[in-house]
CSV table of C-alpha atoms in Angstrom, one decimal:
chain,number,residue,atom,x,y,z
T,17,MET,CA,-4.5,-64.6,-4.2
T,18,ILE,CA,-6.2,-66.3,-1.3
T,19,LYS,CA,-5.2,-69.9,-0.5
T,20,SER,CA,-5.8,-72.2,2.4
T,21,THR,CA,-3.1,-73.2,4.8
T,22,GLN,CA,-2.7,-75.1,8.1
T,23,HIS,CA,-1.1,-73.7,11.2
T,24,LEU,CA,-0.3,-74.8,14.7
T,25,PHE,CA,-2.0,-73.2,17.7
T,26,LEU,CA,-1.4,-72.8,21.3
T,27,ASP,CA,-4.5,-74.1,23.1
T,28,LEU,CA,-4.8,-71.2,25.6
T,29,PRO,CA,-8.4,-72.0,26.6
T,30,THR,CA,-7.4,-75.4,27.9
T,31,ILE,CA,-4.7,-74.0,30.2
T,32,SER,CA,-6.7,-71.0,31.4
T,33,SER,CA,-7.9,-72.9,34.5
T,34,SER,CA,-4.2,-73.1,35.6
T,35,LEU,CA,-3.1,-69.8,34.2
T,36,GLU,CA,-5.6,-67.4,35.8
T,37,PRO,CA,-5.1,-68.6,39.4
T,38,TRP,CA,-1.3,-68.4,38.8
T,39,ILE,CA,-1.6,-64.8,37.5
T,40,ALA,CA,-3.8,-63.8,40.5
T,41,GLN,CA,-1.2,-65.2,43.0
T,42,SER,CA,2.0,-64.3,41.2
T,43,SER,CA,1.0,-60.7,40.5
T,44,VAL,CA,0.5,-60.2,44.3
T,45,ASP,CA,3.5,-62.2,45.5
T,46,GLY,CA,5.7,-60.6,42.9
T,47,PHE,CA,4.2,-57.1,43.1
T,48,TRP,CA,3.8,-56.8,39.3
T,49,SER,CA,3.8,-53.2,38.1
T,50,SER,CA,0.3,-51.9,37.7
T,51,ASN,CA,0.6,-51.4,34.0
T,52,SER,CA,1.7,-55.0,33.5
T,53,LEU,CA,-1.3,-56.3,35.5
T,54,GLN,CA,-3.7,-54.1,33.6
T,55,MET,CA,-2.5,-55.3,30.2
T,56,THR,CA,-2.6,-58.9,31.4
T,57,LYS,CA,-6.1,-58.6,32.7
T,58,ALA,CA,-7.2,-57.1,29.3
T,59,TRP,CA,-6.0,-60.2,27.5
T,60,ILE,CA,-7.9,-62.6,29.7
T,61,ARG,CA,-11.0,-60.5,30.5
T,62,ASP,CA,-13.1,-61.8,27.6
T,63,GLY,CA,-11.7,-65.3,27.7
T,64,LEU,CA,-8.5,-66.7,26.1
T,65,LYS,CA,-8.5,-67.9,22.5
T,66,PRO,CA,-6.2,-70.3,20.7
T,67,ARG,CA,-3.1,-68.5,19.6
T,68,CYS,CA,-1.4,-69.2,16.2
T,69,ILE,CA,2.3,-70.0,16.8
T,70,THR,CA,3.4,-70.6,13.1
T,71,ARG,CA,3.8,-68.3,10.1
T,72,ASP,CA,4.1,-68.7,6.3
T,73,LEU,CA,7.4,-66.9,6.1
T,74,LYS,CA,10.9,-67.7,4.8
T,75,TRP,CA,12.8,-66.2,7.7
T,76,GLY,CA,12.6,-67.4,11.3
T,77,ILE,CA,13.0,-70.6,13.3
T,78,PRO,CA,11.8,-73.6,11.1
T,79,VAL,CA,9.1,-75.7,12.6
T,80,PRO,CA,10.7,-79.1,13.5
T,81,LEU,CA,7.8,-81.1,12.2
T,82,GLU,CA,7.7,-82.7,8.7
T,83,LYS,CA,4.2,-81.6,8.0
T,84,PHE,CA,5.0,-78.0,8.8
T,85,LYS,CA,8.6,-77.8,7.5
T,86,ASP,CA,7.8,-75.0,5.1
T,87,LYS,CA,6.7,-72.8,8.0
T,88,VAL,CA,8.5,-70.9,10.8
T,89,LEU,CA,7.6,-70.3,14.4
T,90,TYR,CA,6.0,-67.1,15.5
T,91,VAL,CA,8.7,-65.0,17.1
T,92,TRP,CA,6.9,-64.6,20.4
T,93,PHE,CA,6.5,-68.3,20.7
T,94,ASP,CA,10.1,-69.2,20.2
T,95,ALA,CA,11.8,-66.1,21.6
T,96,PRO,CA,11.0,-66.7,25.3
T,97,ILE,CA,12.3,-70.3,24.9
T,98,GLY,CA,15.6,-68.6,24.2
T,99,TYR,CA,15.7,-67.5,27.8
T,100,VAL,CA,16.0,-71.1,28.8
T,101,SER,CA,18.2,-72.2,25.9
T,102,ILE,CA,20.8,-69.4,26.5
T,103,THR,CA,21.0,-70.5,30.1
T,104,ALA,CA,21.6,-74.1,29.0
T,105,ALA,CA,24.3,-72.8,26.6
T,106,TYR,CA,26.0,-71.1,29.5
T,107,THR,CA,25.7,-74.0,32.1
T,108,ASP,CA,24.8,-77.6,32.3
T,109,SER,CA,23.1,-76.8,35.5
T,110,TRP,CA,20.4,-74.8,33.8
T,111,GLU,CA,17.6,-76.8,35.4
T,112,SER,CA,18.8,-75.5,38.8
T,113,TRP,CA,17.6,-72.1,37.6
T,114,TRP,CA,14.7,-72.9,35.3
T,115,LYS,CA,13.2,-75.9,37.2
T,116,ASN,CA,13.6,-74.7,40.7
T,117,PRO,CA,10.6,-72.5,41.6
T,118,GLN,CA,11.2,-72.9,45.3
T,119,ASN,CA,14.6,-71.3,45.3
T,120,VAL,CA,14.7,-69.1,42.2
T,121,GLU,CA,12.7,-65.9,41.5
T,122,LEU,CA,12.4,-64.7,37.8
T,123,PHE,CA,12.4,-61.0,37.3
T,124,GLN,CA,11.8,-59.6,33.8
T,125,PHE,CA,12.0,-56.0,32.4
T,126,MET,CA,10.5,-54.9,29.2
T,127,GLY,CA,8.5,-52.3,27.3
T,128,LYS,CA,4.7,-52.5,27.6
T,129,ASP,CA,4.1,-53.9,24.1
T,130,ASN,CA,5.7,-57.2,25.1
T,131,VAL,CA,3.9,-57.8,28.4
T,132,PRO,CA,1.3,-60.4,27.3
T,133,PHE,CA,3.9,-62.7,25.8
T,134,HIS,CA,5.6,-62.9,29.2
T,135,THR,CA,2.5,-62.9,31.5
T,136,VAL,CA,0.2,-65.1,29.4
T,137,ILE,CA,1.8,-66.8,26.4
T,138,PHE,CA,5.1,-68.0,27.9
T,139,PRO,CA,3.7,-69.0,31.3
T,140,SER,CA,1.0,-71.0,29.5
T,141,MET,CA,3.6,-72.8,27.5
T,142,LEU,CA,5.4,-73.8,30.7
T,143,LEU,CA,2.3,-74.6,32.7
T,144,GLY,CA,1.1,-76.8,29.8
T,145,THR,CA,4.1,-79.1,30.2
T,146,GLY,CA,3.1,-80.1,33.7
T,147,GLU,CA,6.7,-79.8,34.7
T,148,PRO,CA,8.0,-77.7,37.7
T,149,TRP,CA,9.3,-74.7,35.7
T,150,THR,CA,10.4,-71.4,37.4
T,151,LEU,CA,7.6,-69.1,36.4
T,152,LEU,CA,7.6,-65.3,36.3
T,153,HIS,CA,7.8,-63.7,39.7
T,154,HIS,CA,8.1,-60.0,39.0
T,155,ILE,CA,7.7,-58.0,35.8
T,156,SER,CA,8.7,-54.4,35.5
T,157,THR,CA,7.2,-52.6,32.5
T,158,THR,CA,7.9,-49.3,31.0
T,159,GLU,CA,5.7,-47.0,28.9
T,160,TYR,CA,7.1,-44.9,26.1
T,161,LEU,CA,10.0,-42.5,26.2
T,162,ASN,CA,9.2,-39.7,23.7
T,163,TYR,CA,11.6,-37.1,22.2
T,164,GLU,CA,11.1,-33.3,22.2
T,165,ALA,CA,7.2,-33.5,21.9
T,166,GLY,CA,7.5,-36.2,19.2
T,167,LYS,CA,8.9,-39.7,18.8
T,168,PHE,CA,12.4,-41.1,18.4
T,169,SER,CA,13.1,-42.2,14.8
T,170,LYS,CA,16.3,-44.0,14.0
T,171,SER,CA,15.6,-44.0,10.2
T,172,ARG,CA,14.8,-40.2,10.2
T,173,GLY,CA,17.7,-39.3,12.5
T,174,ILE,CA,15.3,-37.9,15.2
T,175,GLY,CA,16.6,-38.3,18.7
T,176,VAL,CA,19.8,-39.3,20.3
T,177,PHE,CA,20.7,-43.0,20.4
T,178,GLY,CA,23.4,-45.0,22.2
T,179,ASP,CA,26.0,-44.6,19.6
T,180,ASP,CA,25.1,-40.9,19.3
T,181,ALA,CA,25.5,-40.3,23.0
T,182,GLN,CA,29.2,-41.2,22.8
T,183,THR,CA,29.8,-38.3,20.3
T,184,THR,CA,28.3,-35.6,22.6
T,185,GLY,CA,31.2,-35.7,25.1
T,186,ILE,CA,28.8,-35.9,27.9
T,187,PRO,CA,29.9,-38.5,30.5
T,188,CYS,CA,28.0,-41.8,30.6
T,189,GLU,CA,27.0,-41.2,34.2
T,190,VAL,CA,24.9,-38.2,33.1
T,191,TRP,CA,23.1,-40.3,30.5
T,192,ARG,CA,22.5,-43.1,32.9
T,193,TYR,CA,21.2,-40.8,35.6
T,194,TYR,CA,18.8,-38.9,33.3
T,195,LEU,CA,17.4,-42.0,31.6
T,196,LEU,CA,16.8,-43.8,34.9
T,197,VAL,CA,15.4,-40.8,36.8
T,198,ASN,CA,13.2,-40.2,33.8
T,199,ARG,CA,12.2,-43.9,33.4
T,200,PRO,CA,8.6,-44.1,32.2
T,201,GLU,CA,7.4,-46.6,34.8
T,202,GLN,CA,3.8,-45.5,35.1
T,203,SER,CA,3.2,-43.2,32.1
T,204,ASP,CA,5.0,-42.0,29.0
T,205,THR,CA,7.9,-39.6,29.7
T,206,GLU,CA,9.7,-37.2,27.4
T,207,PHE,CA,13.4,-36.6,26.6
T,208,THR,CA,14.1,-32.9,26.1
T,209,TRP,CA,17.5,-31.4,26.0
T,210,SER,CA,16.5,-28.5,28.3
T,211,ASP,CA,15.3,-31.0,30.9
T,212,PHE,CA,18.5,-33.1,30.4
T,213,ALA,CA,20.7,-30.0,31.0
T,214,SER,CA,18.5,-28.9,34.0
T,215,LYS,CA,18.8,-32.3,35.7
T,216,ASN,CA,22.5,-32.4,35.1
T,217,ASN,CA,23.1,-28.9,36.4
T,218,THR,CA,20.7,-28.9,39.4
T,219,GLU,CA,20.7,-32.5,40.5
T,220,LEU,CA,24.1,-33.9,39.6
T,221,LEU,CA,26.3,-30.8,39.6
T,222,ASN,CA,24.7,-28.7,42.3
T,223,ASN,CA,23.5,-31.5,44.6
T,224,LEU,CA,25.5,-34.7,44.4
T,225,GLY,CA,28.7,-33.3,42.8
T,226,ASN,CA,28.6,-30.3,45.1
T,227,LEU,CA,28.6,-32.4,48.3
T,228,VAL,CA,31.4,-34.6,47.0
T,229,ASN,CA,33.6,-31.7,45.9
T,230,ARG,CA,33.1,-29.3,48.8
T,231,SER,CA,33.6,-32.0,51.4
T,232,LEU,CA,36.7,-33.6,49.9
T,233,SER,CA,38.3,-30.3,48.8
T,234,PHE,CA,37.9,-29.0,52.4
T,235,ILE,CA,39.8,-32.1,53.7
T,236,VAL,CA,42.5,-31.5,51.2
T,237,SER,CA,42.9,-27.8,52.0
T,238,ARG,CA,42.4,-27.8,55.8
T,239,PHE,CA,43.4,-31.3,57.0
T,240,ASP,CA,46.3,-32.1,54.7
T,241,SER,CA,44.1,-34.7,52.8
T,242,LYS,CA,43.6,-36.8,55.9
T,243,ILE,CA,40.2,-37.7,57.4
T,244,PRO,CA,40.0,-36.0,60.8
T,245,PRO,CA,38.8,-37.9,63.8
T,246,ILE,CA,35.0,-38.0,64.6
T,247,ASP,CA,34.5,-36.9,68.2
T,248,GLN,CA,31.0,-38.2,69.2
T,249,THR,CA,31.0,-36.0,72.3
T,250,LYS,CA,30.6,-33.1,69.8
T,251,PHE,CA,27.4,-34.6,68.4
T,252,GLY,CA,24.4,-32.3,68.7
T,253,PRO,CA,20.9,-32.4,67.4
T,254,ARG,CA,22.1,-31.7,63.8
T,255,GLU,CA,24.4,-34.8,63.9
T,256,GLU,CA,21.7,-37.0,65.3
T,257,GLU,CA,19.3,-35.8,62.7
T,258,LEU,CA,21.8,-36.6,59.9
T,259,ILE,CA,22.4,-40.1,61.3
T,260,GLN,CA,18.7,-40.8,61.5
T,261,GLN,CA,18.2,-39.5,57.9
T,262,VAL,CA,20.9,-41.9,56.8
T,263,LYS,CA,19.2,-44.9,58.4
T,264,LEU,CA,15.9,-43.9,57.0
T,265,HIS,CA,17.1,-43.4,53.5
T,266,VAL,CA,19.1,-46.6,53.4
T,267,THR,CA,16.0,-48.5,54.6
T,268,LEU,CA,13.9,-46.9,52.0
T,269,TYR,CA,16.5,-47.5,49.3
T,270,ILE,CA,16.6,-51.2,50.1
T,271,GLU,CA,12.8,-51.5,50.1
T,272,ASP,CA,12.6,-49.6,46.8
T,273,LEU,CA,15.0,-51.9,45.1
T,274,GLU,CA,13.5,-55.1,46.6
T,275,LYS,CA,10.2,-54.0,44.9
T,276,VAL,CA,12.0,-52.9,41.7
T,277,LYS,CA,11.1,-49.3,42.2
T,278,ILE,CA,14.2,-48.3,40.2
T,279,LYS,CA,13.4,-44.6,39.8
T,280,GLN,CA,12.2,-44.2,43.3
T,281,ALA,CA,15.4,-45.7,44.8
T,282,LEU,CA,17.5,-43.3,42.8
T,283,GLN,CA,15.4,-40.4,44.0
T,284,THR,CA,16.0,-41.7,47.5
T,285,VAL,CA,19.8,-41.4,46.9
T,286,MET,CA,19.4,-37.8,45.7
T,287,SER,CA,17.3,-37.0,48.7
T,288,LEU,CA,20.0,-38.2,51.0
T,289,SER,CA,22.5,-36.1,49.2
T,290,ARG,CA,20.3,-33.0,49.7
T,291,HIS,CA,20.3,-33.8,53.4
T,292,GLY,CA,24.1,-33.9,53.3
T,293,ASN,CA,24.3,-30.6,51.6
T,294,ALA,CA,21.9,-29.0,54.1
T,295,TYR,CA,24.0,-30.4,57.0
T,296,LEU,CA,27.2,-29.1,55.5
T,297,GLN,CA,25.7,-25.7,54.9
T,298,ASP,CA,24.1,-25.5,58.4
T,299,ARG,CA,27.2,-26.5,60.2
T,300,LYS,CA,29.6,-24.2,58.2
T,301,PRO,CA,32.9,-26.1,58.8
T,302,TRP,CA,34.8,-23.1,57.3
T,303,VAL,CA,33.6,-21.1,60.3
T,304,LEU,CA,34.1,-23.9,62.8
T,305,TYR,CA,37.7,-24.4,61.6
T,306,LYS,CA,38.7,-21.4,63.7
T,307,GLU,CA,36.1,-21.5,66.4
T,308,ASP,CA,36.0,-25.2,67.2
T,309,PRO,CA,38.5,-27.4,65.3
T,310,ALA,CA,37.4,-30.6,66.8
T,311,LEU,CA,33.8,-30.0,65.8
T,312,CYS,CA,34.9,-28.9,62.4
T,313,GLY,CA,36.8,-32.1,61.9
T,314,THR,CA,33.8,-34.1,63.1
T,315,VAL,CA,31.5,-32.4,60.7
T,316,ILE,CA,33.7,-32.7,57.6
T,317,ALA,CA,34.5,-36.4,58.4
T,318,LEU,CA,30.8,-37.2,58.7
T,319,CYS,CA,30.4,-35.5,55.3
T,320,ALA,CA,33.2,-37.6,53.8
T,321,CYS,CA,31.7,-40.8,55.2
T,322,LEU,CA,28.3,-39.8,53.7
T,323,VAL,CA,30.0,-39.2,50.3
T,324,ARG,CA,31.4,-42.8,50.4
T,325,LEU,CA,27.9,-44.1,51.3
T,326,LEU,CA,26.3,-42.1,48.4
T,327,ALA,CA,28.9,-43.7,46.0
T,328,VAL,CA,27.9,-47.1,47.2
T,329,LEU,CA,24.2,-46.4,46.8
T,330,SER,CA,24.8,-44.8,43.4
T,331,PHE,CA,26.9,-47.7,42.1
T,332,PRO,CA,24.0,-49.7,40.4
T,333,TYR,CA,23.0,-46.5,38.6
T,334,MET,CA,26.2,-44.6,37.9
T,335,PRO,CA,29.2,-47.0,38.4
T,336,ALA,CA,31.5,-44.6,36.6
T,337,PHE,CA,30.6,-41.8,39.1
T,338,SER,CA,31.0,-44.2,42.0
T,339,ARG,CA,34.5,-45.3,40.8
T,340,LYS,CA,35.6,-41.7,40.6
T,341,VAL,CA,34.4,-41.0,44.1
T,342,PHE,CA,36.2,-44.2,45.4
T,343,ALA,CA,39.4,-43.0,43.7
T,344,GLN,CA,39.1,-39.6,45.2
T,345,LEU,CA,38.5,-41.1,48.6
T,346,ASN,CA,41.4,-43.5,48.0
T,347,VAL,CA,39.3,-46.5,49.1
T,348,ALA,CA,38.4,-49.9,47.5
T,349,SER,CA,35.6,-49.7,45.0
T,350,GLY,CA,33.2,-51.9,47.1
T,351,GLU,CA,32.4,-54.0,44.0
T,352,LEU,CA,31.1,-57.5,45.0
T,353,THR,CA,31.7,-60.9,43.6
T,354,ASP,CA,29.0,-63.6,43.4
T,355,GLU,CA,30.2,-65.0,46.7
T,356,ASP,CA,30.0,-61.8,48.7
T,357,GLU,CA,27.2,-60.8,51.0
T,358,VAL,CA,25.7,-57.4,50.3
T,359,PRO,CA,27.1,-55.2,53.2
T,360,LEU,CA,24.4,-52.5,53.0
T,361,ASP,CA,22.6,-52.4,56.3
T,362,PRO,CA,20.8,-49.4,57.8
T,363,ALA,CA,21.9,-50.5,61.3
T,364,VAL,CA,25.5,-50.2,60.4
T,365,VAL,CA,27.1,-46.9,61.6
T,366,PHE,CA,28.0,-45.3,58.3
T,367,PHE,CA,30.7,-43.0,59.8
T,368,GLU,CA,32.9,-45.9,60.9
T,369,GLU,CA,33.7,-46.7,57.3
T,370,LEU,CA,36.5,-44.1,56.9
T,371,PRO,CA,39.1,-44.2,59.8
T,372,ALA,CA,40.7,-41.1,61.2
T,373,GLY,CA,44.1,-40.4,59.5
T,374,HIS,CA,43.1,-42.0,56.2
T,375,THR,CA,44.6,-40.1,53.3
T,376,ILE,CA,42.3,-39.4,50.5
T,377,GLY,CA,43.3,-39.1,46.8
T,378,LYS,CA,43.4,-36.3,44.3
T,379,VAL,CA,40.1,-34.3,44.3
T,380,ALA,CA,38.5,-32.9,41.2
T,381,PRO,CA,35.0,-31.9,40.1
T,382,ILE,CA,33.1,-34.9,38.6
T,383,PHE,CA,30.3,-33.1,36.9
T,384,ARG,CA,30.3,-29.9,34.8
T,385,GLN,CA,27.6,-27.5,33.7
T,386,ILE,CA,25.8,-28.0,30.4
T,387,THR,CA,25.3,-24.6,28.9
T,388,GLU,CA,22.3,-23.2,27.0
T,389,ASP,CA,24.5,-23.0,23.9
T,390,GLU,CA,25.3,-26.7,24.1
T,391,VAL,CA,21.6,-27.5,24.5
T,392,LYS,CA,20.7,-25.5,21.4
T,393,ALA,CA,23.5,-27.2,19.4
T,394,LEU,CA,22.5,-30.7,20.5
T,395,ARG,CA,18.8,-30.1,19.8
T,396,GLU,CA,19.7,-29.0,16.3
T,397,LYS,CA,22.1,-31.8,15.7
T,398,PHE,CA,19.5,-34.5,16.6
T,399,ALA,CA,16.4,-32.8,15.1
T,400,GLY,CA,16.3,-35.1,12.1
T,401,ARG,CA,17.6,-35.2,8.5
T,402,SER,CA,14.7,-33.1,7.2
T,403,HIS,CA,15.8,-30.1,9.3
């Protein structure tokens, strides 16, 4: 049955003269991701049209107007307002966040389907008030993560979800690493169990974990668990190269995160770890231990200091891994409070962070191999109920 009904609309054409210049400026100043900008431009390319913001439904947020009391608000009209209201529920000083565009930058993260509601609809609502709202600064958008040449389906049991991951016995840091390094930032990516195992075995176990375990185990077995002194008179071209690589990678890491290049910053961490492994292998401290003990101590102390730095850089991605490294090094976790300044500076000499004579803790491997048999079993377990 067809019947007539009245609805409320957001008058987007009226606000377009303010919205479009704002998009042009904010997308540059806030270095919006390319896919976010493309989807936003697609919405405004042919001219904005009035957008209905009410629905004839029983569930939802009731419209607070007598004439429309039998209707509810369209979810993508009221949901962004929740960003403001949840802040107001948390603090009476909510306006210092939401009406302070000179001092506050708003970063938002989401899947690509929801981009226009955050780059067009919500900003239009705020601009239309004429009040000094904190508008979107940067938006980081992801494409789709697919599963084994298909799609995830919770209802059909296809794919591994958060609660399922706990049952696999695979540590959380492995999950966090794989999902972040496989983050679909520019195009769709795919979760496959073979790739999951490969990245664990080659990147976490054989690269990052290898450097941590070999360096610290050597200190336990050859230096009675004490950090040996670093003799800078022993520095040669290989040490200078390592120091320059540390400075370069920390600089790139900071730049990556400032521009919300999340996956790239993590790849920068792993690149630095590979440089550490190459340095350890080239210098061969197990040979130097007999031939030149002072140089041996310098090499392995530099490696230990690099291990600590890698734990700091990894903390936003794999905090459980970093805490294990801090415990093995017997150092404070380096976690910051709201009042702390971030101590990460490429100009800081990284090898001054662990003093000579410092006693490290108990050393144990952090990562383990995921076998082909495990991969096969996990693939079958999460293949779906029809299998």
